[in-house]
């Protein structure tokens, strides 16, 4: 925060009789504030944002930041821890340098093949400072410089990239043995095998090496991983284990013989190593749950597709059957309706016939009521005959509905004149010109 | 994008993308911002792209194409970005490719390939190409692939414009970590200097750019900046200064070579004039006089002339005055008095002009520091202020996740209550009428805030009263002795008016405090002789005040809290 405000004018003297609870007396409160947007810029804003977002007060934030700063200082130089030295190791002879663990000599077993050249350099320097023969002598020790020579040898090997690779190739301490089947079945397949593959990955000429991943890895990642390991391109070589070639120029044949032997041994070891790795990947693949899951998923997918296909077929068949049924039902219904209609028609005809009969009767009756259109008295037979004939002609001419209206008009009509008029009108309408009505 | 979003892979720079010039800067491992020069050695890279037979020219090379190849040269396009055609002002692009409307956006019809026909290139595409070139220059300089940037924009850049710029940057392979406003970047550039002291101050950033001028009033409180007011003027600009020189030299030319005609009426002559006038303007910022020399200015006539600084100052007087008024207007808009302003930072290339600085300095009291190359030897190059600020911000946030940055920029975080009055203590006397107020927390300080002050005690020690009060800033105006004025008034009536105005100028203005409402009282008993008292105030956004009073080096002390009123707190 900003610098402390320095105020050089003196504070007032406490007036007599001033009192407050714990010497503090709140009097008022602050006036309103304006909401403004602060500019999200600069280190102080970042501190502010940190406080707001984590809901920290000033002092909390200071404390946390101080801690964080201390931590980062420590991490900056993590190398400087000194690994404990095995007293047995200190007694080593330099001539046995081939069998010595160079990383242990330099005290960087925690890095091994991951150690950077910088780390190796620093570790060497640290060891030289500690084990230089002069220092030993000064400390009252013997002038034995064997371990110092071991250190120099280790540095010589590790600082040369080619020789370091040769040593790394046979660095047993860096190997991670594949876990037993039993161990992996306890559910820590990824953890245990992950370490194995990480260790084996150091021999890959192709970097970075894909990771084993975890149970959530995609099929593609897993396939990619195993493809990588089945096509593994290794730089591992076994020159380091060569038998020493005699260099005395005495016996050239002997020398060649040893060289040949060495070459053969290297090749054999390399083949063995390739086979070993292949075997290792096979084992991992066999134990990998994901492969099974993917296969199952694939199977399930296939089944699902098949089921879907079958279901589709079934649905189609069902639909066809349904359609057929529906058709039959419709035909039947139509038939029945036709039958009913026929029956109905018959009845109606009958009824119409009856009605027509009745109407005819009414009309004929009306003629009789009108005294066969005779003026007065009993109508002569001829008149009766003519009138009935004419009426019959009318009836024959008109259809049922007209007959019904005519009957309606004549019904309840007792007046002979009117009846005659009705008939006359009908006759005129039809244009028969019946004589009896004239 | 995933590779870019990984904060560990980020190489971030600061970009200041202006209408006329852009610059790029990065923060070195020592925490110092350094402006990167492009392949041509320019630190101010003209924001211009030019196409010659399918070849893309950028920066200074493109600028020289304005004369010969104006149609295929795109310049001054920053303000067109993210706007629709109706709302842009195409005036600055008169001497280059003209903007045309195309599918709701602004575009340029240029021949950017070897083919004969013209292509319509949208302004966002042009911006992307420009940013790609800037990124390339930065990558070449740093030897690392630059993939992120903090970009400065004017305070009135809309969200649409920012979005357009962001997507253009994405096309250019740059992740925009944050947009920061140009004036705050300028303040940050000054505050990031190792010898800078953090004080509470009010700063005016006056940016006289190539095509516009922006004046912003910023309250800096413990390193946190709040913009109090901003004004923009598109009529006061460096190009107008160029225009003044153009007119001057054109008239001189006509005077000497009547037959050659007015060079302003010919596009090519005009472009030549403009380029030369800009360089004349730049040389006048350094030397007392400058040479103007153009071969074949108009009608095949070469023209050489000399101009001295006084002439230039006279020619540009109107504009300098307008700029000064703009600065004063911004201060007024923020409801402040010139006396409140502690610093004026002059930014923008035209601030190199000594007259700009002196004109602004004259309008403000002596207590105001003007930071410009001509007034202060320690001033940072005004053209580089924004980009330096951006580079500093880029180095601060480059290792944060994109999400983290976005959350920190959210209004939930950035909007906060600001004190409307100062809070301080009463000195000498506890009585409000006699005491002298001294502020501990200034007005416009964002909350929460924590401040500490050490205060002297009476000579003999003993019990002291500490009274926290609010204080309002008050400008005390004292008129000088009225006597000479009366004498003059007798002489002439007409003169008296002038005298009045002169006298007003001579008024004595002082910044004083008006003591406001008391907040709390506390007693500290038995203070040793000559000791000092430390006061720490902590004000929360809900306006509750926690105060701690103790003798410096002493134990215990008095602690108390004043609850904030809920009604006040939310207001």
Tab-separated table of C-alpha atoms in Angstrom, chain A residues 26-176:
chain	number	residue	atom	x	y	z
A	26	UNK	CA	-17.897	6.655	17.565
A	27	UNK	CA	-19.597	9.954	16.789
A	28	UNK	CA	-20.932	9.804	13.275
A	29	UNK	CA	-20.631	7.833	10.128
A	30	UNK	CA	-19.164	8.446	6.740
A	31	UNK	CA	-21.134	10.242	4.084
A	32	UNK	CA	-22.339	8.545	0.919
A	33	UNK	CA	-19.969	7.072	-1.565
A	34	UNK	CA	-19.895	7.104	-5.345
A	35	UNK	CA	-19.709	3.811	-7.160
A	36	UNK	CA	-16.983	4.033	-9.729
A	37	UNK	CA	-15.175	1.581	-11.912
A	38	UNK	CA	-11.526	1.254	-11.109
A	39	UNK	CA	-9.126	0.629	-13.960
A	40	UNK	CA	-8.069	-3.015	-14.010
A	41	UNK	CA	-4.432	-2.169	-14.493
A	42	UNK	CA	-1.239	-2.377	-12.541
A	43	UNK	CA	0.180	-4.420	-9.700
A	44	UNK	CA	-1.959	-2.743	-7.077
A	45	UNK	CA	-5.129	-3.566	-8.928
A	46	UNK	CA	-4.061	-7.202	-9.083
A	47	UNK	CA	-3.558	-7.175	-5.328
A	48	UNK	CA	-6.951	-5.547	-4.939
A	49	UNK	CA	-8.621	-8.112	-7.231
A	50	UNK	CA	-6.969	-10.914	-5.288
A	51	UNK	CA	-8.320	-9.544	-2.049
A	52	UNK	CA	-11.817	-9.036	-3.393
A	53	UNK	CA	-12.059	-12.381	-5.116
A	54	UNK	CA	-10.772	-14.324	-2.184
A	55	UNK	CA	-12.548	-12.090	0.306
A	56	UNK	CA	-9.374	-11.388	2.187
A	57	UNK	CA	-8.628	-8.410	4.350
A	58	UNK	CA	-5.464	-6.405	3.910
A	59	UNK	CA	-3.537	-8.162	6.648
A	60	UNK	CA	-4.669	-11.645	5.620
A	61	UNK	CA	-3.589	-10.982	2.083
A	62	UNK	CA	-0.228	-9.693	3.219
A	63	UNK	CA	0.325	-12.804	5.262
A	64	UNK	CA	-0.646	-15.168	2.454
A	65	UNK	CA	1.449	-13.308	-0.065
A	66	UNK	CA	4.437	-13.358	2.257
A	67	UNK	CA	4.093	-17.115	2.601
A	68	UNK	CA	3.762	-17.574	-1.131
A	69	UNK	CA	6.884	-15.520	-1.696
A	70	UNK	CA	8.898	-17.567	0.756
A	71	UNK	CA	7.827	-20.762	-0.917
A	72	UNK	CA	8.826	-19.562	-4.332
A	73	UNK	CA	12.277	-18.667	-3.055
A	74	UNK	CA	12.752	-22.192	-1.765
A	75	UNK	CA	11.661	-23.733	-5.005
A	76	UNK	CA	14.113	-21.683	-6.937
A	77	UNK	CA	17.058	-23.685	-5.694
A	78	UNK	CA	15.782	-27.132	-4.846
A	79	UNK	CA	19.035	-28.749	-5.953
A	80	UNK	CA	21.009	-27.806	-3.003
A	81	UNK	CA	19.896	-30.589	-0.755
A	82	UNK	CA	22.730	-32.960	-0.174
A	83	UNK	CA	21.834	-36.598	-0.482
A	84	UNK	CA	23.256	-38.701	2.324
A	85	UNK	CA	26.414	-40.497	1.295
A	86	UNK	CA	26.699	-44.185	1.829
A	87	UNK	CA	29.879	-44.784	3.873
A	88	UNK	CA	30.447	-47.887	1.779
A	89	UNK	CA	30.435	-45.769	-1.318
A	90	UNK	CA	33.123	-43.473	0.025
A	91	UNK	CA	35.478	-46.415	0.163
A	92	UNK	CA	35.179	-47.202	-3.508
A	93	UNK	CA	38.205	-47.595	-5.681
A	94	UNK	CA	38.406	-45.596	-8.873
A	95	UNK	CA	39.479	-48.570	-10.900
A	96	UNK	CA	36.077	-50.158	-10.373
A	97	UNK	CA	34.433	-47.207	-12.035
A	98	UNK	CA	32.443	-49.407	-14.400
A	99	UNK	CA	30.392	-50.804	-11.591
A	100	UNK	CA	29.833	-47.571	-9.765
A	101	UNK	CA	26.529	-45.694	-9.786
A	102	UNK	CA	27.608	-42.346	-11.153
A	103	UNK	CA	24.434	-40.633	-10.049
A	104	UNK	CA	24.887	-41.872	-6.506
A	105	UNK	CA	28.492	-40.679	-6.508
A	106	UNK	CA	27.356	-37.173	-7.476
A	107	UNK	CA	24.420	-37.339	-5.083
A	108	UNK	CA	21.694	-36.893	-7.668
A	109	UNK	CA	19.902	-40.223	-7.473
A	110	UNK	CA	16.600	-38.379	-7.231
A	111	UNK	CA	16.973	-37.197	-10.833
A	112	UNK	CA	19.029	-39.898	-12.558
A	113	UNK	CA	18.301	-39.805	-16.292
A	114	UNK	CA	16.142	-36.718	-15.822
A	115	UNK	CA	19.030	-34.680	-14.474
A	116	UNK	CA	19.861	-31.698	-16.626
A	117	UNK	CA	23.470	-31.013	-17.585
A	118	UNK	CA	23.230	-27.964	-15.341
A	119	UNK	CA	22.234	-30.083	-12.382
A	120	UNK	CA	25.054	-32.514	-13.047
A	121	UNK	CA	27.523	-29.678	-13.229
A	122	UNK	CA	26.345	-28.215	-9.961
A	123	UNK	CA	26.300	-31.588	-8.199
A	124	UNK	CA	29.836	-32.250	-9.370
A	125	UNK	CA	31.023	-28.914	-8.097
A	126	UNK	CA	29.387	-29.522	-4.743
A	127	UNK	CA	31.066	-32.884	-4.401
A	128	UNK	CA	34.440	-31.554	-5.489
A	129	UNK	CA	34.247	-28.840	-2.853
A	130	UNK	CA	33.578	-31.449	-0.247
A	131	UNK	CA	35.834	-34.293	-1.235
A	132	UNK	CA	38.868	-32.633	-2.720
A	133	UNK	CA	41.990	-34.433	-1.448
A	134	UNK	CA	43.420	-31.147	-0.175
A	135	UNK	CA	40.397	-30.657	2.013
A	136	UNK	CA	40.669	-34.126	3.339
A	137	UNK	CA	44.282	-33.540	4.151
A	138	UNK	CA	43.451	-30.277	5.833
A	139	UNK	CA	40.836	-32.052	7.940
A	140	UNK	CA	43.564	-34.358	9.117
A	141	UNK	CA	42.524	-37.315	7.023
A	142	UNK	CA	44.634	-39.461	4.807
A	143	UNK	CA	45.679	-38.347	1.418
A	144	UNK	CA	43.493	-40.987	-0.115
A	145	UNK	CA	42.040	-39.530	-3.273
A	146	UNK	CA	40.207	-42.604	-4.483
A	147	UNK	CA	36.734	-41.241	-3.944
A	148	UNK	CA	37.706	-37.977	-5.550
A	149	UNK	CA	38.775	-39.934	-8.591
A	150	UNK	CA	35.407	-41.699	-8.534
A	151	UNK	CA	33.757	-38.304	-8.594
A	152	UNK	CA	35.857	-37.199	-11.532
A	153	UNK	CA	35.053	-40.412	-13.356
A	154	UNK	CA	31.331	-40.009	-12.699
A	155	UNK	CA	31.475	-36.471	-13.998
A	156	UNK	CA	33.446	-37.578	-17.027
A	157	UNK	CA	30.783	-40.142	-17.904
A	158	UNK	CA	27.753	-38.029	-17.160
A	159	UNK	CA	28.950	-34.859	-18.788
A	160	UNK	CA	29.537	-36.586	-22.120
A	161	UNK	CA	26.118	-37.084	-23.747
A	162	UNK	CA	27.212	-40.208	-25.612
A	163	UNK	CA	28.769	-41.891	-22.606
A	164	UNK	CA	25.919	-40.785	-20.415
A	165	UNK	CA	23.461	-42.535	-22.714
A	166	UNK	CA	25.570	-45.654	-22.597
A	167	UNK	CA	25.457	-45.569	-18.850
A	168	UNK	CA	21.777	-44.698	-18.731
A	169	UNK	CA	21.091	-47.701	-20.960
A	170	UNK	CA	22.296	-50.036	-18.268
A	171	UNK	CA	21.402	-48.016	-15.203
A	172	UNK	CA	19.600	-50.663	-13.242
A	173	UNK	CA	18.643	-48.335	-10.452
A	174	UNK	CA	16.457	-46.395	-12.870
A	175	UNK	CA	14.511	-49.430	-13.989
A	176	UNK	CA	11.009	-49.903	-12.756
